[in-house]
Short mmCIF file of C-alpha atoms in Angstrom, two decimals:
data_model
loop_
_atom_site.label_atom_id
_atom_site.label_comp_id
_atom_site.label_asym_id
_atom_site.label_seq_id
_atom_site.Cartn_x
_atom_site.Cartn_y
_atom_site.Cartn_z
CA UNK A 1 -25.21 19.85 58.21
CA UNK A 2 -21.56 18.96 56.83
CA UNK A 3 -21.94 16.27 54.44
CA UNK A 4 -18.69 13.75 55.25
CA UNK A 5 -17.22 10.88 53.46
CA UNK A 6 -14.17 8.91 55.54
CA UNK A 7 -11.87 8.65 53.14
CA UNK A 8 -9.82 5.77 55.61
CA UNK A 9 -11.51 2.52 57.06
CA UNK A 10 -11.35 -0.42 57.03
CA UNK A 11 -13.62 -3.70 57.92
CA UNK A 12 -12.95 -7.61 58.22
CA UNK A 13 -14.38 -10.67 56.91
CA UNK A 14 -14.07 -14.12 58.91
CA UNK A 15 -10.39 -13.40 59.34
CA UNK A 16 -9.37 -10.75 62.08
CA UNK A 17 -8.30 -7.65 60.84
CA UNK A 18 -4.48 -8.08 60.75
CA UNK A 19 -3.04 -11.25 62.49
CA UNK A 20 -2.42 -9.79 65.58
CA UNK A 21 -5.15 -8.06 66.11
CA UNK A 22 -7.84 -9.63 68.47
CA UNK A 23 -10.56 -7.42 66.48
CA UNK A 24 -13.77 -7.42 64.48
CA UNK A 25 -15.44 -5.01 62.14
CA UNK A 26 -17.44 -5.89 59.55
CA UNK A 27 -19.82 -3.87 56.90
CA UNK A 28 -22.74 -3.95 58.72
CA UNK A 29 -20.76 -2.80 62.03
CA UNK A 30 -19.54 -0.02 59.53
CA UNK A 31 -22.43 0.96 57.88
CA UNK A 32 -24.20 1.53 61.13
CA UNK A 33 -21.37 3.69 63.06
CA UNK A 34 -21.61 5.72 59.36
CA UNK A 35 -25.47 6.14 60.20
CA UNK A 36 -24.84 7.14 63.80
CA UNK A 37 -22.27 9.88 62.99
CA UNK A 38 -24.25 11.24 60.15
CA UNK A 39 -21.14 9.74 57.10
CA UNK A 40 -22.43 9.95 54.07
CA UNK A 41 -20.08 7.56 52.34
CA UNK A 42 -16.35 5.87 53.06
CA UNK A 43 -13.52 4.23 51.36
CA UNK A 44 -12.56 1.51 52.48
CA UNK A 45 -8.39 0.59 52.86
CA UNK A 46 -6.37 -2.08 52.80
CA UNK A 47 -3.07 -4.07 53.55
CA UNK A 48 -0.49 -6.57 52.04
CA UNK A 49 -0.83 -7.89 55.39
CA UNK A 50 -4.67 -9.08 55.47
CA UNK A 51 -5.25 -8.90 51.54
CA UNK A 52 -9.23 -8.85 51.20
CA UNK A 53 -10.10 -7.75 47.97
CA UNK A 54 -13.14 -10.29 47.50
CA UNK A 55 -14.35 -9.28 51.08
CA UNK A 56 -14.05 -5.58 49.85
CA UNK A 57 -15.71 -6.35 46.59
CA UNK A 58 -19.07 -7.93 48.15
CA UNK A 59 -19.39 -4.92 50.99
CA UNK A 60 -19.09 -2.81 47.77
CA UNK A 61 -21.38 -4.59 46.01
CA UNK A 62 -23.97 -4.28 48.77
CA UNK A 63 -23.53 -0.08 49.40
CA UNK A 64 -22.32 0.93 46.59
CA UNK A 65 -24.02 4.46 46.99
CA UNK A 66 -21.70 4.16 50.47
CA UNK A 67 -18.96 2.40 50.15
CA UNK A 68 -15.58 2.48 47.67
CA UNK A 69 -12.79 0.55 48.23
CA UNK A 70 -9.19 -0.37 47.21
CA UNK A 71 -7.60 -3.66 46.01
CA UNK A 72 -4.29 -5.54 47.09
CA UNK A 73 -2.11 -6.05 44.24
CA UNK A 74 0.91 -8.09 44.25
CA UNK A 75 3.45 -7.69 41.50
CA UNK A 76 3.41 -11.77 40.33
CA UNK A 77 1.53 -13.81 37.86
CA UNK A 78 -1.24 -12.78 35.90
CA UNK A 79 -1.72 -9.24 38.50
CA UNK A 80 -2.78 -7.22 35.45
CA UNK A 81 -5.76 -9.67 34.81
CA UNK A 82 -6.49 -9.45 38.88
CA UNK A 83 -6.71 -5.96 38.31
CA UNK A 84 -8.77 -5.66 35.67
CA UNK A 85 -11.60 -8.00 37.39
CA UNK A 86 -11.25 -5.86 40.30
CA UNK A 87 -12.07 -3.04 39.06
CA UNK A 88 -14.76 -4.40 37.30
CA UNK A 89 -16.11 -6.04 40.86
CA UNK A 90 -16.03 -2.10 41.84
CA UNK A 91 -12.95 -1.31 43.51
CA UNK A 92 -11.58 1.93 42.43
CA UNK A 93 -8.66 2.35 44.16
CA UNK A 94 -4.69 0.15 44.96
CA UNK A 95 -3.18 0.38 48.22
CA UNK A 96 0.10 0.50 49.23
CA UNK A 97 1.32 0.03 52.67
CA UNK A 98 4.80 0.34 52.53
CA UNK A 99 5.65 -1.20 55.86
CA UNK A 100 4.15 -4.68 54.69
CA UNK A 101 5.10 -4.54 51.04
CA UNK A 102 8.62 -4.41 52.26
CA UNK A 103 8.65 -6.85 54.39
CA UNK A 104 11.14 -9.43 54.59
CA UNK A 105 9.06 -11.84 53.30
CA UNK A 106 7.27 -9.86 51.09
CA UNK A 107 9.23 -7.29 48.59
CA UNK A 108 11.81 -6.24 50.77
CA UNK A 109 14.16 -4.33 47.96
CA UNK A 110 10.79 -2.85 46.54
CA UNK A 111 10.98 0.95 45.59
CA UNK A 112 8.11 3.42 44.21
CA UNK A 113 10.41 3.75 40.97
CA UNK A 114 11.40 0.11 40.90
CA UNK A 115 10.30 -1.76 37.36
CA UNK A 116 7.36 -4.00 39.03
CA UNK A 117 5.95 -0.94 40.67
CA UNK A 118 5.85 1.71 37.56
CA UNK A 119 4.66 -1.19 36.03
CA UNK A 120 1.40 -1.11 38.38
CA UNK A 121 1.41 2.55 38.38
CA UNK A 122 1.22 2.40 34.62
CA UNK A 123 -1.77 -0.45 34.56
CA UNK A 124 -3.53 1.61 37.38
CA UNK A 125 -3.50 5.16 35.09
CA UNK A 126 -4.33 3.37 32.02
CA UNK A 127 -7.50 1.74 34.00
CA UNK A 128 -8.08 5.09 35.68
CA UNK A 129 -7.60 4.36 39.03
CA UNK A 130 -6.40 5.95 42.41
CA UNK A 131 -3.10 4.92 44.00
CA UNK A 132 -3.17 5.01 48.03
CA UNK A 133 0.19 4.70 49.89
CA UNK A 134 0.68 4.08 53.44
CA UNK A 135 4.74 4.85 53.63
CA UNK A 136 5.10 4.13 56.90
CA UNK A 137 7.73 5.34 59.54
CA UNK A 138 10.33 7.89 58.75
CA UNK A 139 12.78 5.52 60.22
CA UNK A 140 11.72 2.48 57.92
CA UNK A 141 13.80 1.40 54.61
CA UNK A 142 10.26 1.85 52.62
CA UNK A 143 9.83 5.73 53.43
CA UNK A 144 11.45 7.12 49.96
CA UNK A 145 10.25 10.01 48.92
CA UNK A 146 12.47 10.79 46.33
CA UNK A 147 11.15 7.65 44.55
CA UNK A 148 7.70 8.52 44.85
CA UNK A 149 8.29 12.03 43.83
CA UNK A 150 9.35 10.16 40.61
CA UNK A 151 6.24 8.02 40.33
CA UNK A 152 4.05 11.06 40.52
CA UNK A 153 5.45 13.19 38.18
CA UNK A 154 5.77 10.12 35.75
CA UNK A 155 2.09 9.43 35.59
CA UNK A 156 0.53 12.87 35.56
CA UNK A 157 -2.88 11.55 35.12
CA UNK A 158 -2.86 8.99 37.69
CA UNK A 159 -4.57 10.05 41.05
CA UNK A 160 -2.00 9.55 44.30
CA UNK A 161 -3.16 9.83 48.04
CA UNK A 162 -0.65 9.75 50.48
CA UNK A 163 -1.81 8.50 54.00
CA UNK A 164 -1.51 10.12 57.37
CA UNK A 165 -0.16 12.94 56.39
CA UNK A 166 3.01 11.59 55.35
CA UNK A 167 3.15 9.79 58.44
CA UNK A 168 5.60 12.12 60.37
CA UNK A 169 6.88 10.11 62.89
CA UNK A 170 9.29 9.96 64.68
CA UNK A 171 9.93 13.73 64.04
CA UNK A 172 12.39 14.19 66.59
CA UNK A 173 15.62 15.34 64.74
CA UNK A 174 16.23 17.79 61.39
CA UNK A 175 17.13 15.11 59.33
CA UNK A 176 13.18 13.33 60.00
CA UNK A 177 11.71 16.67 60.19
CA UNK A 178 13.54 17.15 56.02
CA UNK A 179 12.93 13.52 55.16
CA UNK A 180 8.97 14.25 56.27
CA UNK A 181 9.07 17.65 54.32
CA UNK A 182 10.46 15.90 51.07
CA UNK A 183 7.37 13.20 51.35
CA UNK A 184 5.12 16.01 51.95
CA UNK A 185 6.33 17.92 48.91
CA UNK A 186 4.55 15.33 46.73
CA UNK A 187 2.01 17.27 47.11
CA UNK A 188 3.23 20.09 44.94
CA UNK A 189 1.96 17.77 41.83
CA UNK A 190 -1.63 18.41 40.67
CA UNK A 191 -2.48 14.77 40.80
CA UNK A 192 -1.22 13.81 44.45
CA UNK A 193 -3.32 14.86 47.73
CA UNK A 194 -2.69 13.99 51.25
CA UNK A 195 -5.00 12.15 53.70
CA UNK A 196 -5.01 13.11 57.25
CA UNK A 197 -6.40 9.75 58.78
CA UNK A 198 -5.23 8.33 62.12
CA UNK A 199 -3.42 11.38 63.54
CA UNK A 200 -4.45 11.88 66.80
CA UNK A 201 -3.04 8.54 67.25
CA UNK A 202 0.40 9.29 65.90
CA UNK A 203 0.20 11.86 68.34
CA UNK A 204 -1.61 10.30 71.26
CA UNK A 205 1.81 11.18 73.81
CA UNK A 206 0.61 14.63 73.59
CA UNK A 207 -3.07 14.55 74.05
CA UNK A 208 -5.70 17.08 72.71
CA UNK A 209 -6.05 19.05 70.91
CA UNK A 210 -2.32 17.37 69.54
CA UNK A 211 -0.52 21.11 69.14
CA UNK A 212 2.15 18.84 67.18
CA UNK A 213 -0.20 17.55 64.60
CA UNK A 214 -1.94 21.03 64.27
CA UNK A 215 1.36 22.39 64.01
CA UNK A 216 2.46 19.95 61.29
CA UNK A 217 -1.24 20.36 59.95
CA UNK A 218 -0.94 24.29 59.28
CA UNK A 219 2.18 24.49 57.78
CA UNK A 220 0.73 21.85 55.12
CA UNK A 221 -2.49 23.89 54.48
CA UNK A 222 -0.40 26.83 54.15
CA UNK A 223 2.27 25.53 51.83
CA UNK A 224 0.14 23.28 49.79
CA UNK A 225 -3.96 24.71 50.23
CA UNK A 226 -6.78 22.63 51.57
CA UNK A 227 -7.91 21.13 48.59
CA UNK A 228 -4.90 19.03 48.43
CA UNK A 229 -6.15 17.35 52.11
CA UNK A 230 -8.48 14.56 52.38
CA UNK A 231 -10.25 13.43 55.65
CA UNK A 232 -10.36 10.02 57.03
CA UNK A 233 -10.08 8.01 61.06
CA UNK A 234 -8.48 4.43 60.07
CA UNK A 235 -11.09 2.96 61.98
CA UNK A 236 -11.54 0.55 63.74
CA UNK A 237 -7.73 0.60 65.07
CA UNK A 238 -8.29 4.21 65.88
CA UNK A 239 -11.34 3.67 68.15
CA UNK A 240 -9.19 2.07 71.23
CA UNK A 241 -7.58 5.99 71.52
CA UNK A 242 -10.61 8.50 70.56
CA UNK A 243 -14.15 8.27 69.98
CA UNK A 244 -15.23 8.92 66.52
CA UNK A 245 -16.96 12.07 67.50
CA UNK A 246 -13.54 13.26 68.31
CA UNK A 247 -11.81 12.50 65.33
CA UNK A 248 -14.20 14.83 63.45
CA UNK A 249 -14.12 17.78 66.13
CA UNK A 250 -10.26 17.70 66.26
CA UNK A 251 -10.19 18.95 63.41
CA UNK A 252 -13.52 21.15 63.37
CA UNK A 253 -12.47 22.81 66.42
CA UNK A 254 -8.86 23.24 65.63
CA UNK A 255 -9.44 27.04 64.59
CA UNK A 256 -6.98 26.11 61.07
CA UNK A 257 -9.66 26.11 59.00
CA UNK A 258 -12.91 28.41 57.76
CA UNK A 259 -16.48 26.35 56.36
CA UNK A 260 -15.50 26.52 53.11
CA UNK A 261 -12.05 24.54 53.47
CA UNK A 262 -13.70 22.34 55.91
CA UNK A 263 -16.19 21.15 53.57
CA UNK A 264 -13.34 20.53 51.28
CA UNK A 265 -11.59 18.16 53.49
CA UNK A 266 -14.06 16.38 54.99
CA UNK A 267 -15.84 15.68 51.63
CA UNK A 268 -15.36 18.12 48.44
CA UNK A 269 -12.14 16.53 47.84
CA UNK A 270 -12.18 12.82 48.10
CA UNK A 271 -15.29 12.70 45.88
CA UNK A 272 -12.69 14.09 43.24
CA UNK A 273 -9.96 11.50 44.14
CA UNK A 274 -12.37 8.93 44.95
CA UNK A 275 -14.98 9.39 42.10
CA UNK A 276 -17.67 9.17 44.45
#
């Protein structure tokens, strides 16, 4: 049997999981949809939006041979202090989702080359941690991948995952299609890998098996090899447009890949980025 780890999830607390989001999922609910597919272990993501790093921290502290997880770090006050005590409460990992960190009330100017984020980077390779970033829409202000081309080569010993495969959409003209290829090209760098999670929902219009996604999917493999991809669903979000069977089989089934790379992308290579 294919030993798994979902490398993308997420859970709540008492608070829902983003404001607008009339949904629940919680550790336990986790834990036992992990049991019931047969997933060995999971990471579990976050968001500027719904910051939960003490929620993260105690579901961590309960399964730790299961569970890793990021933080939510803000560039203000004492943030190298907050993430020094969470890594010692067990997170591993800082997240980035672009779309939220660059929100109008948040950072809206922020950059992946800006001073307060090499700053992070910096504190994050010196505590040996991975850096996750959501970069959102192609069409977005935040989606610069010429500045986090920068980052990565800057900090050569600090782990990057980039979500959702670059999260190519919209991909409708040449100039989204280059912009997507540049983001993509991150991947080039020994230290950055790419995480596949939630694409059959970028790419829900089409249905299965999502010839788009397996289109975008191969050329990646091919250009960059499968030990730069990393396997994850985004759950729960994702579970309102596929089952969770099928967001393993989509990619089983897709005829891109042999055993071997499989087991590197659905496990092999997030216990490298993850230090499971």
């Amino acid at each position: 049997m294919r030993r798994r780890i979902d490398a993308h999830v997420h859970i709540t607390g008492t608070e829902k999981l983003l404001p607008k989001q009339m949904i629940y999922f919680t550790v336990e609910e986790l834990i036992a949809l992990m049991n019931f597919h047969g997933i060995e272990k999971a990471v579990i993501q976050q968001s500027l939006a719904n910051e939960q790093n003490d929620v993260i921290a105690e579901a961590v502290k309960r399964y730790p041979d299961r569970l890793a997880g990021s933080m939510i770090i803000e560039p203000k006050g004492d943030w190298k202090a907050r993430m020094q005590e969470c890594k010692k409460k067990g997170l591993r990992s800082v997240k980035f989702e672009m779309e939220a960190h660059t929100d109008k009330n948040a950072y809206p100017n922020a950059r992946f080359n800006d001073s307060d984020m090499t700053a992070i980077f910096g504190e994050a390779e010196r505590l040996g941690l991975t850096v996750v970033i959501d970069p959102a829409r192609i069409d977005l202000p935040s989606y610069d991948p010429e500045g986090l081309q920068e980052a990565v080569a800057a900090h050569p010993k600090l782990k990057f995952v980039l979500c959702h495969l670059g999260f190519p959409m919209p991909i409708e003209t040449e100039q989204q299609r280059q912009e997507w290829k540049k983001m993509i090209d991150c991947a080039k760098y020994d230290n950055c890998w790419v995480d596949i999670a939630a694409m059959p929902d970028l790419f829900l219009w089409e249905g299965r098996p999502y010839p788009t996604m397996l289109q975008l999917l191969k050329w990646v493999k091919e250009t960059y090899g499968c030990e730069k991809l990393i396997w994850g669903t985004d759950i729960p979000g994702l579970l309102k447009s596929e089952t969770y069977q099928n967001m393993i089989s989509v990619f089983e089934d897709s005829g891109i890949f042999t055993e071997e790379e499989l087991d590197m992308i659905f496990y092999k290579n997030a216990c490298q980025v993850y230090q499971f």
